[in-house]
Amino acid sequence: MIKRYQTLDAMTGRFVVQHHLATADHFDFRLEIEGVLVSWAVPKGPSTDSRVRRMAIRTDDHDLSHETVEGAFGRSTVLVWDRGDYTTTSRVAGDPIVAAAALARGRLSVQLNGQKLRGGWTLIRLPDQQHETWLLIKKADAYADPSYDPVAQFPESVLSGRTLDEIATDDQPEP
Ligand code: MN
């Protein structure tokens, strides 16, 4: 059922994108939805070119406290690559719906207000019975820019200014 009137609280939340170097290098894209960080692993990271579709594999929900997790953890290094607020912009028949409803429908549109990522983005679930595979696509709005490649141009942490290499070196336990 679609609720016609949503409070601002129900339509907004935090988002974080973490660069995660583990067995595979990927970006974890996380949106606060109903008290948890709903998460996708994006192998290539987000593209600001609206013609590019980036594969996003749904992964486990994380606690909200994970938004600021950064460091070297055994063989895994995590960098807070971008974070900020977002607003849900999904609609059904013209009516706004909350992110949880859009998630269940397999098509979630958000407006990101981060330091590196801005503007509209859409997550679309592929018809795949085995894995939750989605596509992450930049909307063709004023923030879409094929010449802007934040993954390559701005690799540093928005929390600490460090690179993955610096985090891996800094956070190694003393021998
Ligand atoms: Mn990860």
PDB file of C-alpha atoms and ligand atoms in Angstrom:
ATOM      1  CA  MET A   1       0.000   0.000   0.000  1.00  0.00           C
ATOM      2  CA  ILE A   2       1.272   3.451  -0.838  1.00  0.00           C
ATOM      3  CA  LYS A   3       1.145   6.085   1.844  1.00  0.00           C
ATOM      4  CA  ARG A   4       0.304   9.441   0.359  1.00  0.00           C
ATOM      5  CA  TYR A   5       1.816  11.609   3.032  1.00  0.00           C
ATOM      6  CA  GLN A   6       5.286  10.879   4.268  1.00  0.00           C
ATOM      7  CA  THR A   7       7.162  12.806   6.899  1.00  0.00           C
ATOM      8  CA  LEU A   8      10.496  14.255   5.861  1.00  0.00           C
ATOM      9  CA  ASP A   9      12.148  11.783   8.247  1.00  0.00           C
ATOM     10  CA  ALA A  10      10.720   8.841   6.343  1.00  0.00           C
ATOM     11  CA  MET A  11      12.099  10.184   3.050  1.00  0.00           C
ATOM     12  CA  THR A  12      15.627  11.070   4.140  1.00  0.00           C
ATOM     13  CA  GLY A  13      18.609   9.255   5.624  1.00  0.00           C
ATOM     14  CA  ARG A  14      22.352   8.928   5.669  1.00  0.00           C
ATOM     15  CA  PHE A  15      24.408   7.331   2.947  1.00  0.00           C
ATOM     16  CA  VAL A  16      28.005   6.183   2.873  1.00  0.00           C
ATOM     17  CA  VAL A  17      30.265   4.733   0.193  1.00  0.00           C
ATOM     18  CA  GLN A  18      33.272   2.803   1.486  1.00  0.00           C
ATOM     19  CA  HIS A  19      36.205   1.757  -0.658  1.00  0.00           C
ATOM     20  CA  HIS A  20      36.927  -1.769   0.504  1.00  0.00           C
ATOM     21  CA  LEU A  21      40.059  -3.612  -0.470  1.00  0.00           C
ATOM     22  CA  ALA A  22      39.662  -7.270   0.481  1.00  0.00           C
ATOM     23  CA  THR A  23      39.783 -10.404  -1.666  1.00  0.00           C
ATOM     24  CA  ALA A  24      38.364  -8.155  -4.348  1.00  0.00           C
ATOM     25  CA  ASP A  25      38.569  -4.381  -4.679  1.00  0.00           C
ATOM     26  CA  HIS A  26      35.090  -2.837  -4.523  1.00  0.00           C
ATOM     27  CA  PHE A  27      32.974   0.011  -3.206  1.00  0.00           C
ATOM     28  CA  ASP A  28      30.242  -0.602  -0.625  1.00  0.00           C
ATOM     29  CA  PHE A  29      27.270   1.649  -1.331  1.00  0.00           C
ATOM     30  CA  ARG A  30      25.053   1.905   1.764  1.00  0.00           C
ATOM     31  CA  LEU A  31      21.742   3.703   2.321  1.00  0.00           C
ATOM     32  CA  GLU A  32      20.044   4.143   5.690  1.00  0.00           C
ATOM     33  CA  ILE A  33      16.649   2.476   5.340  1.00  0.00           C
ATOM     34  CA  GLU A  34      14.474   1.700   8.363  1.00  0.00           C
ATOM     35  CA  GLY A  35      17.319   1.873  10.848  1.00  0.00           C
ATOM     36  CA  VAL A  36      19.976  -0.145   9.025  1.00  0.00           C
ATOM     37  CA  LEU A  37      22.459   0.475   6.236  1.00  0.00           C
ATOM     38  CA  VAL A  38      21.106  -1.433   3.237  1.00  0.00           C
ATOM     39  CA  SER A  39      24.207  -2.310   1.212  1.00  0.00           C
ATOM     40  CA  TRP A  40      25.455  -3.129  -2.254  1.00  0.00           C
ATOM     41  CA  ALA A  41      28.965  -4.030  -3.394  1.00  0.00           C
ATOM     42  CA  VAL A  42      29.816  -2.057  -6.533  1.00  0.00           C
ATOM     43  CA  PRO A  43      32.968  -3.584  -8.067  1.00  0.00           C
ATOM     44  CA  LYS A  44      33.876  -0.547 -10.194  1.00  0.00           C
ATOM     45  CA  GLY A  45      32.405   2.111  -7.934  1.00  0.00           C
ATOM     46  CA  PRO A  46      29.818   4.695  -8.988  1.00  0.00           C
ATOM     47  CA  SER A  47      30.029   6.421 -12.365  1.00  0.00           C
ATOM     48  CA  THR A  48      28.807   9.992 -12.849  1.00  0.00           C
ATOM     49  CA  ASP A  49      28.196   9.278 -16.541  1.00  0.00           C
ATOM     50  CA  SER A  50      24.446   8.692 -16.914  1.00  0.00           C
ATOM     51  CA  ARG A  51      25.081   6.285 -19.826  1.00  0.00           C
ATOM     52  CA  VAL A  52      27.106   3.928 -17.628  1.00  0.00           C
ATOM     53  CA  ARG A  53      25.463   1.113 -15.652  1.00  0.00           C
ATOM     54  CA  ARG A  54      27.453  -0.178 -12.742  1.00  0.00           C
ATOM     55  CA  MET A  55      26.747  -3.618 -11.345  1.00  0.00           C
ATOM     56  CA  ALA A  56      25.759  -3.529  -7.673  1.00  0.00           C
ATOM     57  CA  ILE A  57      25.441  -6.797  -5.740  1.00  0.00           C
ATOM     58  CA  ARG A  58      23.185  -6.585  -2.681  1.00  0.00           C
ATOM     59  CA  THR A  59      25.079  -7.588   0.458  1.00  0.00           C
ATOM     60  CA  ASP A  60      24.243  -7.829   4.163  1.00  0.00           C
ATOM     61  CA  ASP A  61      22.644  -4.905   5.947  1.00  0.00           C
ATOM     62  CA  HIS A  62      25.028  -3.150   8.324  1.00  0.00           C
ATOM     63  CA  ASP A  63      24.507  -1.228  11.571  1.00  0.00           C
ATOM     64  CA  LEU A  64      24.268   2.544  11.250  1.00  0.00           C
ATOM     65  CA  SER A  65      27.519   2.827  13.206  1.00  0.00           C
ATOM     66  CA  HIS A  66      29.302   1.341  10.197  1.00  0.00           C
ATOM     67  CA  GLU A  67      29.024   4.740   8.468  1.00  0.00           C
ATOM     68  CA  THR A  68      32.302   5.877  10.022  1.00  0.00           C
ATOM     69  CA  VAL A  69      34.173   2.562   9.979  1.00  0.00           C
ATOM     70  CA  GLU A  70      37.611   3.048   8.439  1.00  0.00           C
ATOM     71  CA  GLY A  71      40.852   1.172   9.022  1.00  0.00           C
ATOM     72  CA  ALA A  72      42.875  -1.942   8.345  1.00  0.00           C
ATOM     73  CA  PHE A  73      41.253  -5.128   9.596  1.00  0.00           C
ATOM     74  CA  GLY A  74      43.465  -8.132   8.961  1.00  0.00           C
ATOM     75  CA  ARG A  75      43.618  -8.513   5.180  1.00  0.00           C
ATOM     76  CA  SER A  76      40.855  -6.012   4.620  1.00  0.00           C
ATOM     77  CA  THR A  77      41.198  -2.219   4.356  1.00  0.00           C
ATOM     78  CA  VAL A  78      38.214   0.141   4.492  1.00  0.00           C
ATOM     79  CA  LEU A  79      38.181   3.830   3.522  1.00  0.00           C
ATOM     80  CA  VAL A  80      35.179   6.153   3.946  1.00  0.00           C
ATOM     81  CA  TRP A  81      35.096   7.395   0.379  1.00  0.00           C
ATOM     82  CA  ASP A  82      31.955   9.555   0.553  1.00  0.00           C
ATOM     83  CA  ARG A  83      29.088  10.189   2.933  1.00  0.00           C
ATOM     84  CA  GLY A  84      26.190  12.547   3.417  1.00  0.00           C
ATOM     85  CA  ASP A  85      22.414  12.730   3.404  1.00  0.00           C
ATOM     86  CA  TYR A  86      20.062  11.391   0.798  1.00  0.00           C
ATOM     87  CA  THR A  87      16.402  11.826  -0.087  1.00  0.00           C
ATOM     88  CA  THR A  88      14.197   9.170  -1.647  1.00  0.00           C
ATOM     89  CA  THR A  89      12.694  10.345  -4.932  1.00  0.00           C
ATOM     90  CA  SER A  90      10.905   7.133  -5.973  1.00  0.00           C
ATOM     91  CA  ARG A  91       7.287   7.525  -7.041  1.00  0.00           C
ATOM     92  CA  VAL A  92       4.489   5.182  -7.966  1.00  0.00           C
ATOM     93  CA  ALA A  93       1.718   6.663 -10.094  1.00  0.00           C
ATOM     94  CA  GLY A  94       3.009  10.099  -9.160  1.00  0.00           C
ATOM     95  CA  ASP A  95       2.980   9.503  -5.425  1.00  0.00           C
ATOM     96  CA  PRO A  96       6.178   9.514  -3.362  1.00  0.00           C
ATOM     97  CA  ILE A  97       7.032   6.197  -1.708  1.00  0.00           C
ATOM     98  CA  VAL A  98       9.492   5.465   1.084  1.00  0.00           C
ATOM     99  CA  ALA A  99      12.842   3.825   0.358  1.00  0.00           C
ATOM    100  CA  ALA A 100      11.810   0.479   1.893  1.00  0.00           C
ATOM    101  CA  ALA A 101       8.842   0.272  -0.501  1.00  0.00           C
ATOM    102  CA  ALA A 102      11.006   1.240  -3.475  1.00  0.00           C
ATOM    103  CA  LEU A 103      13.592  -1.354  -2.438  1.00  0.00           C
ATOM    104  CA  ALA A 104      10.918  -4.063  -2.346  1.00  0.00           C
ATOM    105  CA  ARG A 105       9.754  -3.004  -5.817  1.00  0.00           C
ATOM    106  CA  GLY A 106      13.299  -3.318  -7.156  1.00  0.00           C
ATOM    107  CA  ARG A 107      13.600   0.268  -8.282  1.00  0.00           C
ATOM    108  CA  LEU A 108      14.953   2.855  -5.879  1.00  0.00           C
ATOM    109  CA  SER A 109      15.696   6.458  -6.832  1.00  0.00           C
ATOM    110  CA  VAL A 110      17.619   8.728  -4.516  1.00  0.00           C
ATOM    111  CA  GLN A 111      19.054  12.219  -4.444  1.00  0.00           C
ATOM    112  CA  LEU A 112      22.535  12.128  -2.906  1.00  0.00           C
ATOM    113  CA  ASN A 113      24.063  15.045  -1.105  1.00  0.00           C
ATOM    114  CA  GLY A 114      27.629  13.902  -0.533  1.00  0.00           C
ATOM    115  CA  GLN A 115      31.019  15.501  -1.013  1.00  0.00           C
ATOM    116  CA  LYS A 116      31.820  13.562  -4.189  1.00  0.00           C
ATOM    117  CA  LEU A 117      28.437  12.200  -5.273  1.00  0.00           C
ATOM    118  CA  ARG A 118      25.556  14.589  -5.909  1.00  0.00           C
ATOM    119  CA  GLY A 119      22.237  14.524  -7.628  1.00  0.00           C
ATOM    120  CA  GLY A 120      19.939  11.725  -8.699  1.00  0.00           C
ATOM    121  CA  TRP A 121      20.852   8.029  -8.822  1.00  0.00           C
ATOM    122  CA  THR A 122      18.729   4.967  -9.521  1.00  0.00           C
ATOM    123  CA  LEU A 123      19.202   1.395  -8.344  1.00  0.00           C
ATOM    124  CA  ILE A 124      17.389  -1.146 -10.508  1.00  0.00           C
ATOM    125  CA  ARG A 125      17.116  -4.799  -9.580  1.00  0.00           C
ATOM    126  CA  LEU A 126      17.741  -7.274 -12.377  1.00  0.00           C
ATOM    127  CA  PRO A 127      15.349 -10.214 -12.785  1.00  0.00           C
ATOM    128  CA  ASP A 128      17.726 -12.729 -11.247  1.00  0.00           C
ATOM    129  CA  GLN A 129      16.379 -15.442  -8.967  1.00  0.00           C
ATOM    130  CA  GLN A 130      19.694 -16.530  -7.491  1.00  0.00           C
ATOM    131  CA  HIS A 131      21.514 -13.353  -6.557  1.00  0.00           C
ATOM    132  CA  GLU A 132      20.329  -9.867  -5.845  1.00  0.00           C
ATOM    133  CA  THR A 133      22.032  -8.114  -8.692  1.00  0.00           C
ATOM    134  CA  TRP A 134      21.182  -4.478  -9.251  1.00  0.00           C
ATOM    135  CA  LEU A 135      22.424  -1.708 -11.519  1.00  0.00           C
ATOM    136  CA  LEU A 136      23.522   1.662 -10.151  1.00  0.00           C
ATOM    137  CA  ILE A 137      22.950   4.437 -12.674  1.00  0.00           C
ATOM    138  CA  LYS A 138      23.458   8.194 -12.509  1.00  0.00           C
ATOM    139  CA  LYS A 139      20.382  10.172 -13.507  1.00  0.00           C
ATOM    140  CA  ALA A 140      20.799  12.533 -16.446  1.00  0.00           C
ATOM    141  CA  ASP A 141      20.603  15.695 -14.367  1.00  0.00           C
ATOM    142  CA  ALA A 142      22.805  18.747 -13.800  1.00  0.00           C
ATOM    143  CA  TYR A 143      25.244  16.622 -11.763  1.00  0.00           C
ATOM    144  CA  ALA A 144      25.736  13.996 -14.475  1.00  0.00           C
ATOM    145  CA  ASP A 145      29.174  14.501 -16.008  1.00  0.00           C
ATOM    146  CA  PRO A 146      31.029  11.956 -18.145  1.00  0.00           C
ATOM    147  CA  SER A 147      34.286  13.881 -17.651  1.00  0.00           C
ATOM    148  CA  TYR A 148      34.040  13.659 -13.857  1.00  0.00           C
ATOM    149  CA  ASP A 149      35.461  10.393 -12.564  1.00  0.00           C
ATOM    150  CA  PRO A 150      35.440  10.695  -8.775  1.00  0.00           C
ATOM    151  CA  VAL A 151      36.660   7.123  -8.231  1.00  0.00           C
ATOM    152  CA  ALA A 152      39.878   7.932 -10.112  1.00  0.00           C
ATOM    153  CA  GLN A 153      40.167  11.658  -9.298  1.00  0.00           C
ATOM    154  CA  PHE A 154      39.292  11.652  -5.605  1.00  0.00           C
ATOM    155  CA  PRO A 155      40.428   8.383  -4.020  1.00  0.00           C
ATOM    156  CA  GLU A 156      41.032   9.869  -0.550  1.00  0.00           C
ATOM    157  CA  SER A 157      38.910   9.353   2.541  1.00  0.00           C
ATOM    158  CA  VAL A 158      36.398  12.102   3.323  1.00  0.00           C
ATOM    159  CA  LEU A 159      36.970  11.322   7.016  1.00  0.00           C
ATOM    160  CA  SER A 160      40.748  11.446   7.220  1.00  0.00           C
ATOM    161  CA  GLY A 161      42.100  12.511   3.823  1.00  0.00           C
ATOM    162  CA  ARG A 162      44.063   9.260   3.671  1.00  0.00           C
ATOM    163  CA  THR A 163      44.469   6.841   0.775  1.00  0.00           C
ATOM    164  CA  LEU A 164      43.932   3.081   1.102  1.00  0.00           C
ATOM    165  CA  ASP A 165      47.709   2.573   1.189  1.00  0.00           C
ATOM    166  CA  GLU A 166      48.076   5.122   3.985  1.00  0.00           C
ATOM    167  CA  ILE A 167      45.309   3.500   6.007  1.00  0.00           C
ATOM    168  CA  ALA A 168      46.832   0.054   5.520  1.00  0.00           C
ATOM    169  CA  THR A 169      50.233   1.375   6.697  1.00  0.00           C
ATOM    170  CA  ASP A 170      48.951   3.584   9.576  1.00  0.00           C
ATOM    171  CA  ASP A 171      46.667   1.013  11.075  1.00  0.00           C
ATOM    172  CA  GLN A 172      49.067  -1.928  11.068  1.00  0.00           C
ATOM    173  CA  PRO A 173      49.640  -3.092  14.629  1.00  0.00           C
ATOM    174  CA  GLU A 174      53.158  -2.430  15.955  1.00  0.00           C
ATOM    175  CA  PRO A 175      55.408  -5.469  15.455  1.00  0.00           C
TER     176      PRO A 175
HETATM  177 MN    MN B   1      32.782  -4.765   1.228  1.00  0.00          MN
END
